[in-house]
Amino acid sequence: MRKDVPPLVAVIVRNEWRALLREKTFLLLLGIFLTMTFFSVYIGWSTRSTTNAIYHASVAYLATQGVTNVIPNPLDGVSPLLVFDNMLIYILLIGALLAIVIGHRSFIRERASGVLPLTFVRPVSKARYAFAKLLGIFLALAGVVFATYSVSALSALLIPALHLSGIEFLYLLGFYAASFLYLGIFASLGLLFAIVSRNESTALFIPILLWVAVVFIIPELTTGQNPVALLNPVTLANAFPDQGKFFSLMSTIFGPISIGQFYTRSALDLLRSNGAALVVPLGALLAYLAATTGVSAYALGRHTSANDLQL
Amino acid sequence: MNRSPHIITIARKEVKDASRNSLFLTLAFFLLALTGISILVASFAFQSQVAQYHAALSQLSPAQLQSIVLTQPAYYPLQMLRGTVEYLEIIGAVIALVLGYLSIAKEKGNNTSRLLLTRPVTRNELMGGKLLGASVMLGTLVLGIGLFTVVAISGIGHVGFTTSELIKLGLVLLYTFGYLLFFFCFSAALALFISDLPRALMLAFSLWLVFVLIIPQIGDTMDPDNQVPGGFFAHMHMTQNGQEAVIGQFKHYENLRNALEVSSVEKHYERLSFATLGIKTMYNDKSLGFIMNDKWPDLLVLLLFLGAGIALSYAGMSNKRIMAASP
């Protein structure tokens, strides 16, 4: 009997993949995400090269006005990986919604089709079922993140003027690994609220409201930046809580739960090829991922006992 | 047969349903809370600017004060509404999408559409009633936010509104109403045209994501002036004339960036609202005539989007479609 259990876990994991690839919502969001990933490198590179050209045109203009003591180009010495900084925004926006959909649909699908009681006809414990379910979700998410990394790397290679070293490709991989931690939190939340809420719309909207809080409300309260300004990676990189007592207080209160800021701090450091200050934000992301996954696993075990099994 | 009672009965039912829908009410209260937060944050950010100004002033010697010009931050209550307008653009649009979807989904899901069409109600009356009901709900929401804004700003800033400011605020509320009604119509039309309801909702959200968040974001991040904190041209100590002369050499790039921005209805609503409220500083304290002279194309596009949305929702309301997804 023990021999049968591991294949059953594999069956549940494989089923997650198959069912997900049949989900039109998932495929639509994935299509948008990968398309934006492909174009983000070009957008970043084109913006940077145009700004460089504008700098030289500005220097020439200032020279005609008799100004010779010109400020050095602010883009000199900036990490080439920062052409990917728009990806940070797409991960905050599209990636998080995609992760919520992955987690949400994973449970809603099974509840709607009524396969849960059938699953437990087989010799599988609730703990093993929860493990397989979460493994399936995280493997699907890892697949999405790896596909995104591959598209980013490929589009970078297609721009001849953009030369990335091997180390920089590794930092880019690190950026996507940090993104996986951030997205994993939202996938777990999508799963958690799908389990605990009987209403499908409410189950989808609660994690979306939490996402609004993470992306817009908390950063606004702690930095004083307006919501749309927080969708600009340059503003995001320079949004520090240094504007007085109110923002310092908000920062103290909301700092420990600023999942979005933990992610942006670590992601921007990785894009700057700077690994020195990564421990705290990455550790915080990992802790949140462990906590949300743990709570989801617990909820999965509890709710499959009575309501959903209908035994 | 008097036609108007049918429309009013349907509208009344729409209002009743929406006001009993916990999701709509939660989102509406959430938006109200966001309005409060954004006004509070804007007020504290302004206080912080004033404090920075005084701190800078106290550090300068009398000799330096003669050569360095420091501008004292001036308080304009309408400028406190930047965050509110941005939340209306993003979350307000979601509320309108949800309302539009629910309005059609409940008829299809409950099979009430079949029953409704056995009564002497035309399809135009049905859609007219739904639009009227949505107008009442969205109008109440926008008016509620407007009143909350006036009370919050007067309370926090202890500064009243002038008549001109109240008229400008009223106009922005009207633009907001039109913007939200467009999203209602858009979502209702998708729920009518696409028989699979969850797919229609997700498509509406995906298009919201693309046109409200992503496209304007691309336009914004492509702006060369946004590449340096505080602004590229300010960093270079360029005058307005110099900036225009340099940017003039990159017309193709700027045209592409602008084309991306104006493809989104959100940007037109934002430009119009920011100009009317004086958030865009060149329009601050200017007359409505001056603002409209510049911003009428944005108003026109907003109206065109609204007209297209209404036309699309009426076009979607056929007997076949309203009953298509009934299980």
PDB file of N, CA, C and O in Angstrom, chain A residues 24-25 28 32 36 46-47 50-51 53-55 57 61 71 74 86 89-90 94 97 205 209 216-217 220 226-228 231-234 238 243 246, chain B residues 23 27 30 34 38 44 48 82-83 86-87 98 199 202 205-206 209 214 217-218 220-222 224 226-229 232 235-237 242 249-250 253:
ATOM      1  N   LYS A  24      -8.872  28.868 -19.267  1.00  0.00           N
ATOM      2  CA  LYS A  24      -8.702  29.976 -20.211  1.00  0.00           C
ATOM      3  C   LYS A  24      -8.263  31.262 -19.515  1.00  0.00           C
ATOM      4  O   LYS A  24      -7.481  32.039 -20.052  1.00  0.00           O
ATOM      5  N   THR A  25      -8.753  31.475 -18.297  1.00  0.00           N
ATOM      6  CA  THR A  25      -8.374  32.669 -17.536  1.00  0.00           C
ATOM      7  C   THR A  25      -6.869  32.687 -17.288  1.00  0.00           C
ATOM      8  O   THR A  25      -6.201  33.700 -17.490  1.00  0.00           O
ATOM      9  N   LEU A  28      -4.990  33.304 -20.502  1.00  0.00           N
ATOM     10  CA  LEU A  28      -5.093  34.701 -20.924  1.00  0.00           C
ATOM     11  C   LEU A  28      -4.113  35.577 -20.132  1.00  0.00           C
ATOM     12  O   LEU A  28      -3.340  36.356 -20.710  1.00  0.00           O
ATOM     13  N   ILE A  32      -0.695  37.580 -21.414  1.00  0.00           N
ATOM     14  CA  ILE A  32      -0.408  39.017 -21.180  1.00  0.00           C
ATOM     15  C   ILE A  32       0.941  39.159 -20.472  1.00  0.00           C
ATOM     16  O   ILE A  32       1.768  39.989 -20.832  1.00  0.00           O
ATOM     17  N   MET A  36       4.203  40.986 -22.025  1.00  0.00           N
ATOM     18  CA  MET A  36       4.784  42.170 -21.376  1.00  0.00           C
ATOM     19  C   MET A  36       6.240  41.897 -20.992  1.00  0.00           C
ATOM     20  O   MET A  36       7.073  42.806 -21.037  1.00  0.00           O
ATOM     21  N   SER A  46      15.076  50.856 -24.745  1.00  0.00           N
ATOM     22  CA  SER A  46      14.772  51.998 -25.602  1.00  0.00           C
ATOM     23  C   SER A  46      14.694  53.293 -24.775  1.00  0.00           C
ATOM     24  O   SER A  46      15.191  54.341 -25.190  1.00  0.00           O
ATOM     25  N   THR A  47      14.096  53.198 -23.581  1.00  0.00           N
ATOM     26  CA  THR A  47      13.995  54.379 -22.710  1.00  0.00           C
ATOM     27  C   THR A  47      15.385  54.833 -22.284  1.00  0.00           C
ATOM     28  O   THR A  47      15.708  56.021 -22.314  1.00  0.00           O
ATOM     29  N   THR A  50      17.334  56.312 -25.270  1.00  0.00           N
ATOM     30  CA  THR A  50      16.798  57.630 -25.646  1.00  0.00           C
ATOM     31  C   THR A  50      17.209  58.671 -24.594  1.00  0.00           C
ATOM     32  O   THR A  50      17.584  59.797 -24.941  1.00  0.00           O
ATOM     33  N   THR A  51      17.130  58.283 -23.323  1.00  0.00           N
ATOM     34  CA  THR A  51      17.519  59.239 -22.270  1.00  0.00           C
ATOM     35  C   THR A  51      19.006  59.592 -22.387  1.00  0.00           C
ATOM     36  O   THR A  51      19.387  60.755 -22.182  1.00  0.00           O
ATOM     37  N   ALA A  53      20.676  59.644 -25.199  1.00  0.00           N
ATOM     38  CA  ALA A  53      20.760  60.553 -26.354  1.00  0.00           C
ATOM     39  C   ALA A  53      20.265  61.950 -25.970  1.00  0.00           C
ATOM     40  O   ALA A  53      20.834  62.966 -26.395  1.00  0.00           O
ATOM     41  N   ILE A  54      19.220  61.999 -25.120  1.00  0.00           N
ATOM     42  CA  ILE A  54      18.692  63.302 -24.661  1.00  0.00           C
ATOM     43  C   ILE A  54      19.735  64.004 -23.793  1.00  0.00           C
ATOM     44  O   ILE A  54      19.893  65.226 -23.868  1.00  0.00           O
ATOM     45  N   TYR A  55      20.480  63.236 -23.025  1.00  0.00           N
ATOM     46  CA  TYR A  55      21.543  63.844 -22.210  1.00  0.00           C
ATOM     47  C   TYR A  55      22.572  64.532 -23.128  1.00  0.00           C
ATOM     48  O   TYR A  55      22.938  65.692 -22.889  1.00  0.00           O
ATOM     49  N   ALA A  57      22.144  65.537 -26.190  1.00  0.00           N
ATOM     50  CA  ALA A  57      21.506  66.688 -26.858  1.00  0.00           C
ATOM     51  C   ALA A  57      21.417  67.868 -25.883  1.00  0.00           C
ATOM     52  O   ALA A  57      21.582  69.032 -26.282  1.00  0.00           O
ATOM     53  N   TYR A  61      22.989  71.540 -26.251  1.00  0.00           N
ATOM     54  CA  TYR A  61      22.148  72.737 -26.138  1.00  0.00           C
ATOM     55  C   TYR A  61      22.745  73.701 -25.113  1.00  0.00           C
ATOM     56  O   TYR A  61      22.846  74.904 -25.355  1.00  0.00           O
ATOM     57  N   ILE A  71      26.576  68.850 -15.578  1.00  0.00           N
ATOM     58  CA  ILE A  71      26.471  67.719 -14.626  1.00  0.00           C
ATOM     59  C   ILE A  71      26.710  66.397 -15.379  1.00  0.00           C
ATOM     60  O   ILE A  71      26.232  66.237 -16.502  1.00  0.00           O
ATOM     61  N   PRO A  74      23.482  61.203 -15.430  1.00  0.00           N
ATOM     62  CA  PRO A  74      23.014  60.442 -14.252  1.00  0.00           C
ATOM     63  C   PRO A  74      22.855  58.945 -14.520  1.00  0.00           C
ATOM     64  O   PRO A  74      22.761  58.154 -13.585  1.00  0.00           O
ATOM     65  N   ASN A  86      11.132  47.376 -15.366  1.00  0.00           N
ATOM     66  CA  ASN A  86       9.680  47.360 -15.595  1.00  0.00           C
ATOM     67  C   ASN A  86       9.069  46.008 -15.213  1.00  0.00           C
ATOM     68  O   ASN A  86       7.888  45.926 -14.879  1.00  0.00           O
ATOM     69  N   ILE A  89       7.386  45.895 -11.929  1.00  0.00           N
ATOM     70  CA  ILE A  89       6.007  46.396 -11.903  1.00  0.00           C
ATOM     71  C   ILE A  89       5.054  45.331 -12.452  1.00  0.00           C
ATOM     72  O   ILE A  89       3.982  45.113 -11.899  1.00  0.00           O
ATOM     73  N   TYR A  90       5.472  44.654 -13.533  1.00  0.00           N
ATOM     74  CA  TYR A  90       4.578  43.638 -14.105  1.00  0.00           C
ATOM     75  C   TYR A  90       4.396  42.462 -13.151  1.00  0.00           C
ATOM     76  O   TYR A  90       3.344  41.842 -13.126  1.00  0.00           O
ATOM     77  N   ILE A  94       0.646  42.066 -12.779  1.00  0.00           N
ATOM     78  CA  ILE A  94       0.084  40.914 -13.492  1.00  0.00           C
ATOM     79  C   ILE A  94       0.456  39.608 -12.794  1.00  0.00           C
ATOM     80  O   ILE A  94      -0.377  38.719 -12.636  1.00  0.00           O
ATOM     81  N   LEU A  97      -1.651  38.831  -9.755  1.00  0.00           N
ATOM     82  CA  LEU A  97      -3.016  38.414 -10.117  1.00  0.00           C
ATOM     83  C   LEU A  97      -3.021  36.991 -10.679  1.00  0.00           C
ATOM     84  O   LEU A  97      -3.902  36.197 -10.379  1.00  0.00           O
ATOM     85  N   PHE A 205     -12.051  38.002  -4.518  1.00  0.00           N
ATOM     86  CA  PHE A 205     -11.852  39.425  -4.263  1.00  0.00           C
ATOM     87  C   PHE A 205     -11.069  39.722  -2.976  1.00  0.00           C
ATOM     88  O   PHE A 205     -10.391  40.739  -2.911  1.00  0.00           O
ATOM     89  N   LEU A 209      -8.129  42.381  -2.829  1.00  0.00           N
ATOM     90  CA  LEU A 209      -8.097  43.559  -1.959  1.00  0.00           C
ATOM     91  C   LEU A 209      -6.791  43.594  -1.154  1.00  0.00           C
ATOM     92  O   LEU A 209      -6.212  44.661  -0.944  1.00  0.00           O
ATOM     93  N   PHE A 216      -0.531  49.261  -3.267  1.00  0.00           N
ATOM     94  CA  PHE A 216      -0.817  50.696  -3.243  1.00  0.00           C
ATOM     95  C   PHE A 216      -0.901  51.305  -1.834  1.00  0.00           C
ATOM     96  O   PHE A 216      -0.227  52.302  -1.551  1.00  0.00           O
ATOM     97  N   ILE A 217      -1.750  50.709  -0.972  1.00  0.00           N
ATOM     98  CA  ILE A 217      -2.074  51.412   0.275  1.00  0.00           C
ATOM     99  C   ILE A 217      -0.878  51.507   1.229  1.00  0.00           C
ATOM    100  O   ILE A 217      -0.520  52.597   1.679  1.00  0.00           O
ATOM    101  N   GLU A 220       1.857  53.773   0.022  1.00  0.00           N
ATOM    102  CA  GLU A 220       1.417  55.173   0.061  1.00  0.00           C
ATOM    103  C   GLU A 220       1.489  55.712   1.492  1.00  0.00           C
ATOM    104  O   GLU A 220       1.954  56.827   1.726  1.00  0.00           O
ATOM    105  N   ASN A 226       1.963  58.862  -4.397  1.00  0.00           N
ATOM    106  CA  ASN A 226       0.620  58.588  -4.912  1.00  0.00           C
ATOM    107  C   ASN A 226       0.574  57.220  -5.579  1.00  0.00           C
ATOM    108  O   ASN A 226       1.602  56.719  -6.039  1.00  0.00           O
ATOM    109  N   PRO A 227      -0.651  56.629  -5.684  1.00  0.00           N
ATOM    110  CA  PRO A 227      -0.746  55.254  -6.211  1.00  0.00           C
ATOM    111  C   PRO A 227      -0.089  55.060  -7.580  1.00  0.00           C
ATOM    112  O   PRO A 227       0.645  54.088  -7.774  1.00  0.00           O
ATOM    113  N   VAL A 228      -0.341  55.969  -8.529  1.00  0.00           N
ATOM    114  CA  VAL A 228       0.205  55.758  -9.879  1.00  0.00           C
ATOM    115  C   VAL A 228       1.725  55.937  -9.892  1.00  0.00           C
ATOM    116  O   VAL A 228       2.437  55.246 -10.625  1.00  0.00           O
ATOM    117  N   LEU A 231       3.829  52.950  -9.564  1.00  0.00           N
ATOM    118  CA  LEU A 231       3.975  52.025 -10.695  1.00  0.00           C
ATOM    119  C   LEU A 231       5.153  52.405 -11.572  1.00  0.00           C
ATOM    120  O   LEU A 231       5.336  51.876 -12.656  1.00  0.00           O
ATOM    121  N   ASN A 232       5.928  53.389 -11.108  1.00  0.00           N
ATOM    122  CA  ASN A 232       7.143  53.787 -11.836  1.00  0.00           C
ATOM    123  C   ASN A 232       8.349  53.244 -11.071  1.00  0.00           C
ATOM    124  O   ASN A 232       8.549  53.601  -9.912  1.00  0.00           O
ATOM    125  N   PRO A 233       9.149  52.366 -11.706  1.00  0.00           N
ATOM    126  CA  PRO A 233      10.256  51.752 -10.951  1.00  0.00           C
ATOM    127  C   PRO A 233      11.258  52.765 -10.385  1.00  0.00           C
ATOM    128  O   PRO A 233      11.849  52.518  -9.326  1.00  0.00           O
ATOM    129  N   VAL A 234      11.425  53.911 -11.069  1.00  0.00           N
ATOM    130  CA  VAL A 234      12.380  54.909 -10.554  1.00  0.00           C
ATOM    131  C   VAL A 234      11.845  55.515  -9.256  1.00  0.00           C
ATOM    132  O   VAL A 234      12.578  55.675  -8.268  1.00  0.00           O
ATOM    133  N   ASN A 238      13.172  55.069  -5.180  1.00  0.00           N
ATOM    134  CA  ASN A 238      13.579  56.216  -4.366  1.00  0.00           C
ATOM    135  C   ASN A 238      12.508  56.649  -3.370  1.00  0.00           C
ATOM    136  O   ASN A 238      12.550  57.747  -2.842  1.00  0.00           O
ATOM    137  N   GLN A 243       9.746  61.697   5.192  1.00  0.00           N
ATOM    138  CA  GLN A 243       9.006  62.947   5.048  1.00  0.00           C
ATOM    139  C   GLN A 243       8.362  63.436   6.339  1.00  0.00           C
ATOM    140  O   GLN A 243       7.387  64.154   6.310  1.00  0.00           O
ATOM    141  N   PHE A 246       4.661  61.589  10.652  1.00  0.00           N
ATOM    142  CA  PHE A 246       3.532  60.727  10.267  1.00  0.00           C
ATOM    143  C   PHE A 246       4.025  59.512   9.482  1.00  0.00           C
ATOM    144  O   PHE A 246       3.667  58.377   9.778  1.00  0.00           O
TER     145      PHE A 246
ATOM    146  N   LEU B  23     -20.456  42.168  -2.052  1.00  0.00           N
ATOM    147  CA  LEU B  23     -19.203  42.459  -2.763  1.00  0.00           C
ATOM    148  C   LEU B  23     -19.165  43.923  -3.217  1.00  0.00           C
ATOM    149  O   LEU B  23     -18.169  44.629  -3.002  1.00  0.00           O
ATOM    150  N   LEU B  27     -16.585  46.764  -1.753  1.00  0.00           N
ATOM    151  CA  LEU B  27     -15.695  47.524  -2.641  1.00  0.00           C
ATOM    152  C   LEU B  27     -15.963  49.025  -2.522  1.00  0.00           C
ATOM    153  O   LEU B  27     -15.040  49.835  -2.525  1.00  0.00           O
ATOM    154  N   PHE B  30     -14.513  50.238   0.639  1.00  0.00           N
ATOM    155  CA  PHE B  30     -13.052  50.178   0.469  1.00  0.00           C
ATOM    156  C   PHE B  30     -12.575  51.427  -0.267  1.00  0.00           C
ATOM    157  O   PHE B  30     -11.589  52.056   0.118  1.00  0.00           O
ATOM    158  N   LEU B  34     -10.125  54.358   0.959  1.00  0.00           N
ATOM    159  CA  LEU B  34      -8.944  54.764   0.187  1.00  0.00           C
ATOM    160  C   LEU B  34      -8.936  56.275  -0.032  1.00  0.00           C
ATOM    161  O   LEU B  34      -7.882  56.911   0.001  1.00  0.00           O
ATOM    162  N   SER B  38      -5.956  58.634   1.142  1.00  0.00           N
ATOM    163  CA  SER B  38      -5.178  59.463   0.200  1.00  0.00           C
ATOM    164  C   SER B  38      -5.220  60.944   0.587  1.00  0.00           C
ATOM    165  O   SER B  38      -4.226  61.646   0.438  1.00  0.00           O
ATOM    166  N   PHE B  44      -0.505  65.230   5.081  1.00  0.00           N
ATOM    167  CA  PHE B  44       0.753  65.085   5.812  1.00  0.00           C
ATOM    168  C   PHE B  44       1.956  65.354   4.895  1.00  0.00           C
ATOM    169  O   PHE B  44       2.958  65.913   5.345  1.00  0.00           O
ATOM    170  N   SER B  48       4.710  68.191   5.533  1.00  0.00           N
ATOM    171  CA  SER B  48       6.126  67.860   5.501  1.00  0.00           C
ATOM    172  C   SER B  48       6.889  68.808   4.570  1.00  0.00           C
ATOM    173  O   SER B  48       8.007  69.235   4.884  1.00  0.00           O
ATOM    174  N   ARG B  82      -5.180  64.272  -5.662  1.00  0.00           N
ATOM    175  CA  ARG B  82      -4.462  63.470  -6.659  1.00  0.00           C
ATOM    176  C   ARG B  82      -4.639  61.962  -6.406  1.00  0.00           C
ATOM    177  O   ARG B  82      -5.011  61.207  -7.301  1.00  0.00           O
ATOM    178  N   GLY B  83      -4.372  61.557  -5.172  1.00  0.00           N
ATOM    179  CA  GLY B  83      -4.493  60.133  -4.824  1.00  0.00           C
ATOM    180  C   GLY B  83      -5.919  59.636  -5.008  1.00  0.00           C
ATOM    181  O   GLY B  83      -6.147  58.520  -5.482  1.00  0.00           O
ATOM    182  N   GLU B  86      -6.611  59.023  -8.570  1.00  0.00           N
ATOM    183  CA  GLU B  86      -5.904  57.810  -9.017  1.00  0.00           C
ATOM    184  C   GLU B  86      -6.598  56.534  -8.512  1.00  0.00           C
ATOM    185  O   GLU B  86      -6.664  55.540  -9.225  1.00  0.00           O
ATOM    186  N   TYR B  87      -7.116  56.574  -7.294  1.00  0.00           N
ATOM    187  CA  TYR B  87      -7.855  55.409  -6.794  1.00  0.00           C
ATOM    188  C   TYR B  87      -9.170  55.233  -7.556  1.00  0.00           C
ATOM    189  O   TYR B  87      -9.604  54.113  -7.794  1.00  0.00           O
ATOM    190  N   VAL B  98     -17.464  45.217 -11.802  1.00  0.00           N
ATOM    191  CA  VAL B  98     -18.187  44.212 -11.005  1.00  0.00           C
ATOM    192  C   VAL B  98     -19.693  44.447 -11.125  1.00  0.00           C
ATOM    193  O   VAL B  98     -20.472  43.513 -11.334  1.00  0.00           O
ATOM    194  N   ARG B 199     -15.526  33.620 -17.730  1.00  0.00           N
ATOM    195  CA  ARG B 199     -14.561  34.035 -18.760  1.00  0.00           C
ATOM    196  C   ARG B 199     -14.759  35.508 -19.122  1.00  0.00           C
ATOM    197  O   ARG B 199     -13.808  36.252 -19.317  1.00  0.00           O
ATOM    198  N   MET B 202     -13.266  37.583 -16.326  1.00  0.00           N
ATOM    199  CA  MET B 202     -11.802  37.606 -16.353  1.00  0.00           C
ATOM    200  C   MET B 202     -11.285  38.396 -17.539  1.00  0.00           C
ATOM    201  O   MET B 202     -10.259  39.060 -17.443  1.00  0.00           O
ATOM    202  N   PHE B 205     -11.473  41.964 -16.579  1.00  0.00           N
ATOM    203  CA  PHE B 205     -10.363  42.304 -15.679  1.00  0.00           C
ATOM    204  C   PHE B 205      -9.035  42.391 -16.424  1.00  0.00           C
ATOM    205  O   PHE B 205      -8.202  43.252 -16.134  1.00  0.00           O
ATOM    206  N   SER B 206      -8.846  41.470 -17.365  1.00  0.00           N
ATOM    207  CA  SER B 206      -7.588  41.485 -18.118  1.00  0.00           C
ATOM    208  C   SER B 206      -7.481  42.771 -18.926  1.00  0.00           C
ATOM    209  O   SER B 206      -6.413  43.400 -18.976  1.00  0.00           O
ATOM    210  N   LEU B 209      -6.717  45.546 -16.663  1.00  0.00           N
ATOM    211  CA  LEU B 209      -5.298  45.488 -16.305  1.00  0.00           C
ATOM    212  C   LEU B 209      -4.444  46.135 -17.398  1.00  0.00           C
ATOM    213  O   LEU B 209      -3.550  46.948 -17.123  1.00  0.00           O
ATOM    214  N   ILE B 214      -1.388  48.866 -17.215  1.00  0.00           N
ATOM    215  CA  ILE B 214      -0.146  48.609 -17.945  1.00  0.00           C
ATOM    216  C   ILE B 214       0.183  49.694 -18.982  1.00  0.00           C
ATOM    217  O   ILE B 214       1.287  50.250 -18.962  1.00  0.00           O
ATOM    218  N   GLN B 217       1.156  52.905 -17.568  1.00  0.00           N
ATOM    219  CA  GLN B 217       2.443  52.714 -16.862  1.00  0.00           C
ATOM    220  C   GLN B 217       3.602  52.732 -17.846  1.00  0.00           C
ATOM    221  O   GLN B 217       4.643  53.325 -17.572  1.00  0.00           O
ATOM    222  N   ILE B 218       3.412  52.118 -19.022  1.00  0.00           N
ATOM    223  CA  ILE B 218       4.493  52.099 -20.027  1.00  0.00           C
ATOM    224  C   ILE B 218       4.780  53.534 -20.461  1.00  0.00           C
ATOM    225  O   ILE B 218       5.930  53.977 -20.507  1.00  0.00           O
ATOM    226  N   ASP B 220       4.263  56.245 -18.893  1.00  0.00           N
ATOM    227  CA  ASP B 220       4.868  57.006 -17.802  1.00  0.00           C
ATOM    228  C   ASP B 220       6.341  56.651 -17.621  1.00  0.00           C
ATOM    229  O   ASP B 220       7.192  57.530 -17.458  1.00  0.00           O
ATOM    230  N   THR B 221       6.651  55.357 -17.667  1.00  0.00           N
ATOM    231  CA  THR B 221       8.051  54.969 -17.432  1.00  0.00           C
ATOM    232  C   THR B 221       8.939  55.275 -18.649  1.00  0.00           C
ATOM    233  O   THR B 221      10.149  55.349 -18.510  1.00  0.00           O
ATOM    234  N   MET B 222       8.297  55.437 -19.826  1.00  0.00           N
ATOM    235  CA  MET B 222       9.110  55.801 -21.001  1.00  0.00           C
ATOM    236  C   MET B 222       9.465  57.293 -21.017  1.00  0.00           C
ATOM    237  O   MET B 222      10.278  57.727 -21.828  1.00  0.00           O
ATOM    238  N   PRO B 224      11.380  60.349 -20.522  1.00  0.00           N
ATOM    239  CA  PRO B 224      12.777  60.560 -20.136  1.00  0.00           C
ATOM    240  C   PRO B 224      12.923  61.364 -18.848  1.00  0.00           C
ATOM    241  O   PRO B 224      13.835  61.132 -18.055  1.00  0.00           O
ATOM    242  N   ASN B 226      11.240  61.098 -16.289  1.00  0.00           N
ATOM    243  CA  ASN B 226      10.994  60.243 -15.116  1.00  0.00           C
ATOM    244  C   ASN B 226      12.149  59.283 -14.837  1.00  0.00           C
ATOM    245  O   ASN B 226      12.015  58.396 -13.997  1.00  0.00           O
ATOM    246  N   GLN B 227      13.262  59.420 -15.558  1.00  0.00           N
ATOM    247  CA  GLN B 227      14.353  58.449 -15.377  1.00  0.00           C
ATOM    248  C   GLN B 227      15.272  58.788 -14.215  1.00  0.00           C
ATOM    249  O   GLN B 227      16.116  57.991 -13.824  1.00  0.00           O
ATOM    250  N   VAL B 228      15.106  60.013 -13.709  1.00  0.00           N
ATOM    251  CA  VAL B 228      15.953  60.454 -12.602  1.00  0.00           C
ATOM    252  C   VAL B 228      15.023  60.985 -11.510  1.00  0.00           C
ATOM    253  O   VAL B 228      14.082  61.724 -11.825  1.00  0.00           O
ATOM    254  N   PRO B 229      15.252  60.600 -10.242  1.00  0.00           N
ATOM    255  CA  PRO B 229      14.396  61.128  -9.178  1.00  0.00           C
ATOM    256  C   PRO B 229      14.421  62.662  -9.174  1.00  0.00           C
ATOM    257  O   PRO B 229      15.498  63.263  -9.256  1.00  0.00           O
ATOM    258  N   PHE B 232      14.637  64.485 -14.839  1.00  0.00           N
ATOM    259  CA  PHE B 232      15.900  64.523 -15.580  1.00  0.00           C
ATOM    260  C   PHE B 232      16.301  65.969 -15.904  1.00  0.00           C
ATOM    261  O   PHE B 232      17.446  66.378 -15.706  1.00  0.00           O
ATOM    262  N   HIS B 235      17.367  67.968 -12.973  1.00  0.00           N
ATOM    263  CA  HIS B 235      18.705  67.516 -12.594  1.00  0.00           C
ATOM    264  C   HIS B 235      19.763  68.206 -13.465  1.00  0.00           C
ATOM    265  O   HIS B 235      20.849  68.544 -12.999  1.00  0.00           O
ATOM    266  N   MET B 236      19.397  68.421 -14.755  1.00  0.00           N
ATOM    267  CA  MET B 236      20.335  69.041 -15.699  1.00  0.00           C
ATOM    268  C   MET B 236      20.284  70.571 -15.643  1.00  0.00           C
ATOM    269  O   MET B 236      20.998  71.242 -16.395  1.00  0.00           O
ATOM    270  N   HIS B 237      19.439  71.108 -14.781  1.00  0.00           N
ATOM    271  CA  HIS B 237      19.234  72.575 -14.678  1.00  0.00           C
ATOM    272  C   HIS B 237      18.841  73.175 -16.026  1.00  0.00           C
ATOM    273  O   HIS B 237      19.352  74.225 -16.433  1.00  0.00           O
ATOM    274  N   GLY B 242      14.764  75.248 -23.066  1.00  0.00           N
ATOM    275  CA  GLY B 242      15.809  74.278 -23.382  1.00  0.00           C
ATOM    276  C   GLY B 242      15.245  72.875 -23.463  1.00  0.00           C
ATOM    277  O   GLY B 242      15.567  72.109 -24.383  1.00  0.00           O
ATOM    278  N   GLN B 249      13.835  67.254 -30.648  1.00  0.00           N
ATOM    279  CA  GLN B 249      14.697  66.407 -31.495  1.00  0.00           C
ATOM    280  C   GLN B 249      14.308  64.921 -31.405  1.00  0.00           C
ATOM    281  O   GLN B 249      14.854  64.090 -32.115  1.00  0.00           O
ATOM    282  N   PHE B 250      13.417  64.604 -30.468  1.00  0.00           N
ATOM    283  CA  PHE B 250      13.035  63.194 -30.276  1.00  0.00           C
ATOM    284  C   PHE B 250      11.519  63.037 -30.453  1.00  0.00           C
ATOM    285  O   PHE B 250      10.851  62.389 -29.659  1.00  0.00           O
ATOM    286  N   TYR B 253       9.892  59.417 -30.763  1.00  0.00           N
ATOM    287  CA  TYR B 253       9.822  58.724 -29.475  1.00  0.00           C
ATOM    288  C   TYR B 253       8.671  59.292 -28.637  1.00  0.00           C
ATOM    289  O   TYR B 253       7.863  58.555 -28.073  1.00  0.00           O
TER     290      TYR B 253
END
